[in-house]
Tab-separated table of N, CA and C in Angstrom:
chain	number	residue	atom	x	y	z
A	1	UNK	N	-54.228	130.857	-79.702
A	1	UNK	CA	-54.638	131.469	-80.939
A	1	UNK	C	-55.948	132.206	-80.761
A	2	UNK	N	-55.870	133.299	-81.551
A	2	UNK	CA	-56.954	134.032	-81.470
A	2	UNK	C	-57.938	134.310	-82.742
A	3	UNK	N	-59.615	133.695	-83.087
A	3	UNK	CA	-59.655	133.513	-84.410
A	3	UNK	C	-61.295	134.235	-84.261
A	4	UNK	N	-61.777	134.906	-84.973
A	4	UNK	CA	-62.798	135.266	-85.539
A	4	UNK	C	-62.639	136.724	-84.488
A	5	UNK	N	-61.754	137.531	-84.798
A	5	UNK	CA	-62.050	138.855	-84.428
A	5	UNK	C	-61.010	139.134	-82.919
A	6	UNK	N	-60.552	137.933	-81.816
A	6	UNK	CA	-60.023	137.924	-81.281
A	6	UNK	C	-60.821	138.669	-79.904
A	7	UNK	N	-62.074	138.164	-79.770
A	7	UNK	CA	-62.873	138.458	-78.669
A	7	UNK	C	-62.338	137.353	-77.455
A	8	UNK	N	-61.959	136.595	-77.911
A	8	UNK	CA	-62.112	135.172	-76.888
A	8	UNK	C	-62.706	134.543	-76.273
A	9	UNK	N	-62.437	134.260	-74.949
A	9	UNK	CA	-63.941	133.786	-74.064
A	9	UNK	C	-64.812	134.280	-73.320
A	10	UNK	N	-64.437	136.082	-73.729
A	10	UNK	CA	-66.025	136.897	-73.694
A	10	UNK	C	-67.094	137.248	-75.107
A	11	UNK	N	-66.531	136.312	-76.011
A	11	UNK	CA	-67.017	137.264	-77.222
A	11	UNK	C	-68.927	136.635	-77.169
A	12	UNK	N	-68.842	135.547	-76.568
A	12	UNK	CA	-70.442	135.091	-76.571
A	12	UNK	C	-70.892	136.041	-75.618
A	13	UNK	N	-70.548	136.525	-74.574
A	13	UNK	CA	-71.817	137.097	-73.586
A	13	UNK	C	-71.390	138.415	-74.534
A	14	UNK	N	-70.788	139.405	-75.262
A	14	UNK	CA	-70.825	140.568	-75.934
A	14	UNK	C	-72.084	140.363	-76.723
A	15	UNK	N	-71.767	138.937	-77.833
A	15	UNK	CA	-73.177	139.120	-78.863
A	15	UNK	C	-74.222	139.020	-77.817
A	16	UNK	N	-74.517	138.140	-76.874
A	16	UNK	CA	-75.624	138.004	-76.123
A	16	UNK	C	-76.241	139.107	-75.510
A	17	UNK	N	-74.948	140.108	-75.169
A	17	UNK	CA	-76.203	141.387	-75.028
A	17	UNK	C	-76.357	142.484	-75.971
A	18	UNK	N	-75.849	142.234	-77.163
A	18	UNK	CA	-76.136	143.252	-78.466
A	18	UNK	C	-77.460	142.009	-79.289
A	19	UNK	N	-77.384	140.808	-78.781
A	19	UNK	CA	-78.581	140.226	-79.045
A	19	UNK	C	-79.587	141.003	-77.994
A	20	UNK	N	-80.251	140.892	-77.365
A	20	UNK	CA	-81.006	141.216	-76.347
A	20	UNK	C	-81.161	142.608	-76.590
A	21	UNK	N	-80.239	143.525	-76.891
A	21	UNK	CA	-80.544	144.779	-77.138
A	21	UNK	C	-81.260	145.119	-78.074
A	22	UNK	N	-80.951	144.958	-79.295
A	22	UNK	CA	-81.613	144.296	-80.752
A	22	UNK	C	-82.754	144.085	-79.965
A	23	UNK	N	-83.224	143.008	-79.406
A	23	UNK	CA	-84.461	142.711	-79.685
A	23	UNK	C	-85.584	143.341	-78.926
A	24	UNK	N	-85.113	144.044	-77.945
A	24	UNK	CA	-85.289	145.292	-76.941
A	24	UNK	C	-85.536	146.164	-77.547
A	25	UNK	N	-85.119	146.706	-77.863
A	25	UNK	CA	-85.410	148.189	-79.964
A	25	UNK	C	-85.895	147.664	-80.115
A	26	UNK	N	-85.918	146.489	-80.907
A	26	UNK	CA	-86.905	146.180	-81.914
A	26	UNK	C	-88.723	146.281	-81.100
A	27	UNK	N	-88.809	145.718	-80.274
A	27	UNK	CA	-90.197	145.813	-79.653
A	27	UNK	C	-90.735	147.012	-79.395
A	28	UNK	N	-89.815	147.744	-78.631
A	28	UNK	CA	-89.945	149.146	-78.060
A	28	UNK	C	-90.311	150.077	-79.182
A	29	UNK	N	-89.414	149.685	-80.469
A	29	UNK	CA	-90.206	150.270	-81.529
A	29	UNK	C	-91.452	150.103	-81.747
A	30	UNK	N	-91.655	148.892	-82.432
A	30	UNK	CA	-93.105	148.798	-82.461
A	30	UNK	C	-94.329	148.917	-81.749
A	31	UNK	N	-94.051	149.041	-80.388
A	31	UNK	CA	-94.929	149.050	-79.549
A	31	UNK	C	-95.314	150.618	-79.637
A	32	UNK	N	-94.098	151.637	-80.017
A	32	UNK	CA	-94.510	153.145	-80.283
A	32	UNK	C	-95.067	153.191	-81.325
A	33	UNK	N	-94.535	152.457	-82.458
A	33	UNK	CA	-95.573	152.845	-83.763
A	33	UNK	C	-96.944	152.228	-83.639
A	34	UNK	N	-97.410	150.958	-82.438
A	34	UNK	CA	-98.144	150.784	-83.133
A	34	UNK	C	-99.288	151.930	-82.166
A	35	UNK	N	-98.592	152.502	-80.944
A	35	UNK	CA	-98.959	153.531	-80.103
A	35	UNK	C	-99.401	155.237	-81.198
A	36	UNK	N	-98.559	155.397	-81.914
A	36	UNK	CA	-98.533	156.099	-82.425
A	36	UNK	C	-99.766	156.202	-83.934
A	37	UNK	N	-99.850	154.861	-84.458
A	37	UNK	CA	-100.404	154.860	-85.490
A	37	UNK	C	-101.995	154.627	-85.256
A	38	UNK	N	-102.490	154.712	-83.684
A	38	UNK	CA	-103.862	154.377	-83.476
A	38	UNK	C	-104.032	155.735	-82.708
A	39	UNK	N	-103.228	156.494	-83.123
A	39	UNK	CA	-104.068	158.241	-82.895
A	39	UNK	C	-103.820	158.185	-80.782
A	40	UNK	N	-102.975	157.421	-80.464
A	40	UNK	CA	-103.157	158.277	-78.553
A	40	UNK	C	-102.250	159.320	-78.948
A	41	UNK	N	-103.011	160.202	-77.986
A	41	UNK	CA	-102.460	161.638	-77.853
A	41	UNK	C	-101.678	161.669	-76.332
A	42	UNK	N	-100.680	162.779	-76.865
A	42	UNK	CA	-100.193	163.267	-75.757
A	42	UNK	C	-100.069	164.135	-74.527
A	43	UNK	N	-100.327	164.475	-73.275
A	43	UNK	CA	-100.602	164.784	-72.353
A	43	UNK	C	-102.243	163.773	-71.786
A	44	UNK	N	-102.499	162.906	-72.349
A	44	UNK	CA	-103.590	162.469	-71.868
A	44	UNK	C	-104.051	161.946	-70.737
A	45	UNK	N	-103.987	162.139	-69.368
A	45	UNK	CA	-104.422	161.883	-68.132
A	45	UNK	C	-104.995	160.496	-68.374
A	46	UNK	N	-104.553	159.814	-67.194
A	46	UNK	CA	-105.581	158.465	-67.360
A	46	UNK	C	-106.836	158.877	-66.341
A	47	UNK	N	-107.702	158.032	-66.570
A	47	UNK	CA	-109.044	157.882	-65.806
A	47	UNK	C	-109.973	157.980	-66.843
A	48	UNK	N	-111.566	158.747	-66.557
A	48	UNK	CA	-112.923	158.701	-66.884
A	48	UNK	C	-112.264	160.137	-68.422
A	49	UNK	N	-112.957	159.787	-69.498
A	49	UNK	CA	-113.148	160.934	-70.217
A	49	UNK	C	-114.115	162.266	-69.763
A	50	UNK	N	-113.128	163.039	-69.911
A	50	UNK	CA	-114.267	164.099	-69.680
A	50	UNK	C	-115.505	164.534	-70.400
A	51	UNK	N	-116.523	164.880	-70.257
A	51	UNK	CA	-117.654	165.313	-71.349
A	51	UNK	C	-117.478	165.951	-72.832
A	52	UNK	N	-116.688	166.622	-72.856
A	52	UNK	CA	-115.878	166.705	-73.918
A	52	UNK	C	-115.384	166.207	-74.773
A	53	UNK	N	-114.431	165.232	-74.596
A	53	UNK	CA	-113.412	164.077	-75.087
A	53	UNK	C	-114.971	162.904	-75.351
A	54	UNK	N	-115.407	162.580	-74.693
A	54	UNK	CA	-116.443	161.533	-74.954
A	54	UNK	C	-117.459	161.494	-75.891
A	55	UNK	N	-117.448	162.669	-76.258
A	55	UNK	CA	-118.954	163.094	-76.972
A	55	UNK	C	-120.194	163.138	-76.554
A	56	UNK	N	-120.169	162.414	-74.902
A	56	UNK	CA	-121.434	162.400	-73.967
A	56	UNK	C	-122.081	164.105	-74.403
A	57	UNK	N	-122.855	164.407	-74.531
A	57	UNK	CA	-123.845	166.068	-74.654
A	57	UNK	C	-125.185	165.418	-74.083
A	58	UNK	N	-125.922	166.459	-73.536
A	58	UNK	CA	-127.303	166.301	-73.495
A	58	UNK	C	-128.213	165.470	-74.084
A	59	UNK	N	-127.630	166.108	-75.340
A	59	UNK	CA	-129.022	165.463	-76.803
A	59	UNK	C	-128.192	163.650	-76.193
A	60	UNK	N	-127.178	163.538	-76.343
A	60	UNK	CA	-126.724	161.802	-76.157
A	60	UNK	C	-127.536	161.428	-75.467
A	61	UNK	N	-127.536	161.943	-73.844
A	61	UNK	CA	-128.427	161.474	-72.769
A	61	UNK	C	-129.763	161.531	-73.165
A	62	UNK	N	-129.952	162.068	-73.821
A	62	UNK	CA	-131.605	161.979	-74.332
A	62	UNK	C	-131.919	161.142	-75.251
A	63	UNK	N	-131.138	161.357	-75.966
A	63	UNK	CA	-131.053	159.553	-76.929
A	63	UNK	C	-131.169	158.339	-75.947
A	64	UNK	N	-130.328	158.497	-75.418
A	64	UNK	CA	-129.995	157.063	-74.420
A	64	UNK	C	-131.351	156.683	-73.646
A	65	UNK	N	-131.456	157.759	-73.480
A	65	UNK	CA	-133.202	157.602	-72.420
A	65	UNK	C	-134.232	157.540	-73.236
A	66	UNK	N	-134.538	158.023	-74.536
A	66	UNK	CA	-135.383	157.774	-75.275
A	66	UNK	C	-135.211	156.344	-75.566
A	67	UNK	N	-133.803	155.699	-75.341
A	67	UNK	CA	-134.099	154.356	-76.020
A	67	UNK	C	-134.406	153.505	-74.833
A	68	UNK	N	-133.608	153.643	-73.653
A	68	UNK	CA	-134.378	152.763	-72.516
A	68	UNK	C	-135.869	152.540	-72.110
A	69	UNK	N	-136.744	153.765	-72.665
A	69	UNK	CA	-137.913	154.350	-72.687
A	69	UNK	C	-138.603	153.261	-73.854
A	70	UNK	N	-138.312	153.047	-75.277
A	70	UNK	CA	-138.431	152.586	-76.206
A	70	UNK	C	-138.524	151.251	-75.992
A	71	UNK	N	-137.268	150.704	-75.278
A	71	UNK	CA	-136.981	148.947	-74.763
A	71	UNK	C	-137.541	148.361	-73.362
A	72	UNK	N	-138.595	149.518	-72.800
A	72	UNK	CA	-139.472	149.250	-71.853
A	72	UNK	C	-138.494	149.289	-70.396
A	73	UNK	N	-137.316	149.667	-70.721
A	73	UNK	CA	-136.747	149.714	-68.850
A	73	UNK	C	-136.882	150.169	-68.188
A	74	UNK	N	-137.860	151.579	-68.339
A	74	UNK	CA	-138.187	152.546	-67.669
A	74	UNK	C	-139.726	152.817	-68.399
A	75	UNK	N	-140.435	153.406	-67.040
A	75	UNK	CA	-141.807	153.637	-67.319
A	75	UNK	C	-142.199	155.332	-68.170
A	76	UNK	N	-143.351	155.901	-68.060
A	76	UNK	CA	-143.086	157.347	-68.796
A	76	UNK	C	-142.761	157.893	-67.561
A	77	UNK	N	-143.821	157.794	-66.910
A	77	UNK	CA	-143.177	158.340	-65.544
A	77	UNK	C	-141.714	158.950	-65.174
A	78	UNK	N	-141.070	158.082	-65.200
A	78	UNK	CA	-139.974	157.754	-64.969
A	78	UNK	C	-138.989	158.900	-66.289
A	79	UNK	N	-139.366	158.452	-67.713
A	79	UNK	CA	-138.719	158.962	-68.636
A	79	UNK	C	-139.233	160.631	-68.639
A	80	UNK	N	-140.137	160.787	-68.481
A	80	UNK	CA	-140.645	162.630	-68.450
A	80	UNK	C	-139.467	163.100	-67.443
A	81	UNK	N	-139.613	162.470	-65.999
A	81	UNK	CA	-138.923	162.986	-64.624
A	81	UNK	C	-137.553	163.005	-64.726
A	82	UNK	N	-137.082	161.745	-65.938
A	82	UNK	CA	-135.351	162.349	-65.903
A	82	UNK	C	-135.404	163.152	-67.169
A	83	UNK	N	-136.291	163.362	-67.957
A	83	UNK	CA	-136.016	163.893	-69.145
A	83	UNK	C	-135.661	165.594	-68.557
A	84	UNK	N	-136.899	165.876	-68.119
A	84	UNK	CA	-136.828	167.380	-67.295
A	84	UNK	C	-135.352	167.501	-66.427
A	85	UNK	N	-135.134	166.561	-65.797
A	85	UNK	CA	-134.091	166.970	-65.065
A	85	UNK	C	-132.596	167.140	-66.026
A	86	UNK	N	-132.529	166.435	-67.481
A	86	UNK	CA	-131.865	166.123	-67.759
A	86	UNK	C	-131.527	168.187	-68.834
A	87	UNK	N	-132.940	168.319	-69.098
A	87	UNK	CA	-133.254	169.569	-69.675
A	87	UNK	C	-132.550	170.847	-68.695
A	88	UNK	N	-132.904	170.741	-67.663
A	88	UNK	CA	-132.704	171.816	-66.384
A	88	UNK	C	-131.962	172.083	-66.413
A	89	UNK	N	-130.168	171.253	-66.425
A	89	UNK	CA	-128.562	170.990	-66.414
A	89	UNK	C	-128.170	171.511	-67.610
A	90	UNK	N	-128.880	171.941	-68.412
A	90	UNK	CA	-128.465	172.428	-69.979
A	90	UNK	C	-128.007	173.955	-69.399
């Protein structure tokens, strides 16, 4: 006799891989939306951001050094000699 659809004694490994598939989509989805919904863009190279993409500019580096300057990690000495150099590259 043949009863619930007449799969027989393959009908468990059929659901077992429309289970698994299911749950395969299901992740793969979300893993794009949640890819999608935190703004990565496409064509994006992996590695270091470029100066550009980072917002690193000059004035940043001069911030940054004004504050190491500020928190004593560097002497004036020190902060004039990269400041100029940092000016020069502009």
């Amino acid at each position: 006799m043949m009863w619930y659809g007449g799969y027989g004694g393959g009908g468990w490994l059929l659901m077992t891989l429309i289970m698994i598939l299911f749950w395969a989509l299901l992740i793969v989805g979300g893993v794009a939306l949640v890819h999608y919904l935190t703004g990565a863009r496409r064509g994006h190279r992996p590695g270091p951001p470029s100066q550009e993409e980072s917002g690193w500019s000059n004035r940043r580096a001069e911030d940054l050094l004004a504050e190491r300057y500020a928190r004593g990690e560097i002497d004036e000495d020190e902060y004039r000699r990269r400041l100029a150099t940092l000016r020069e590259q502009r």
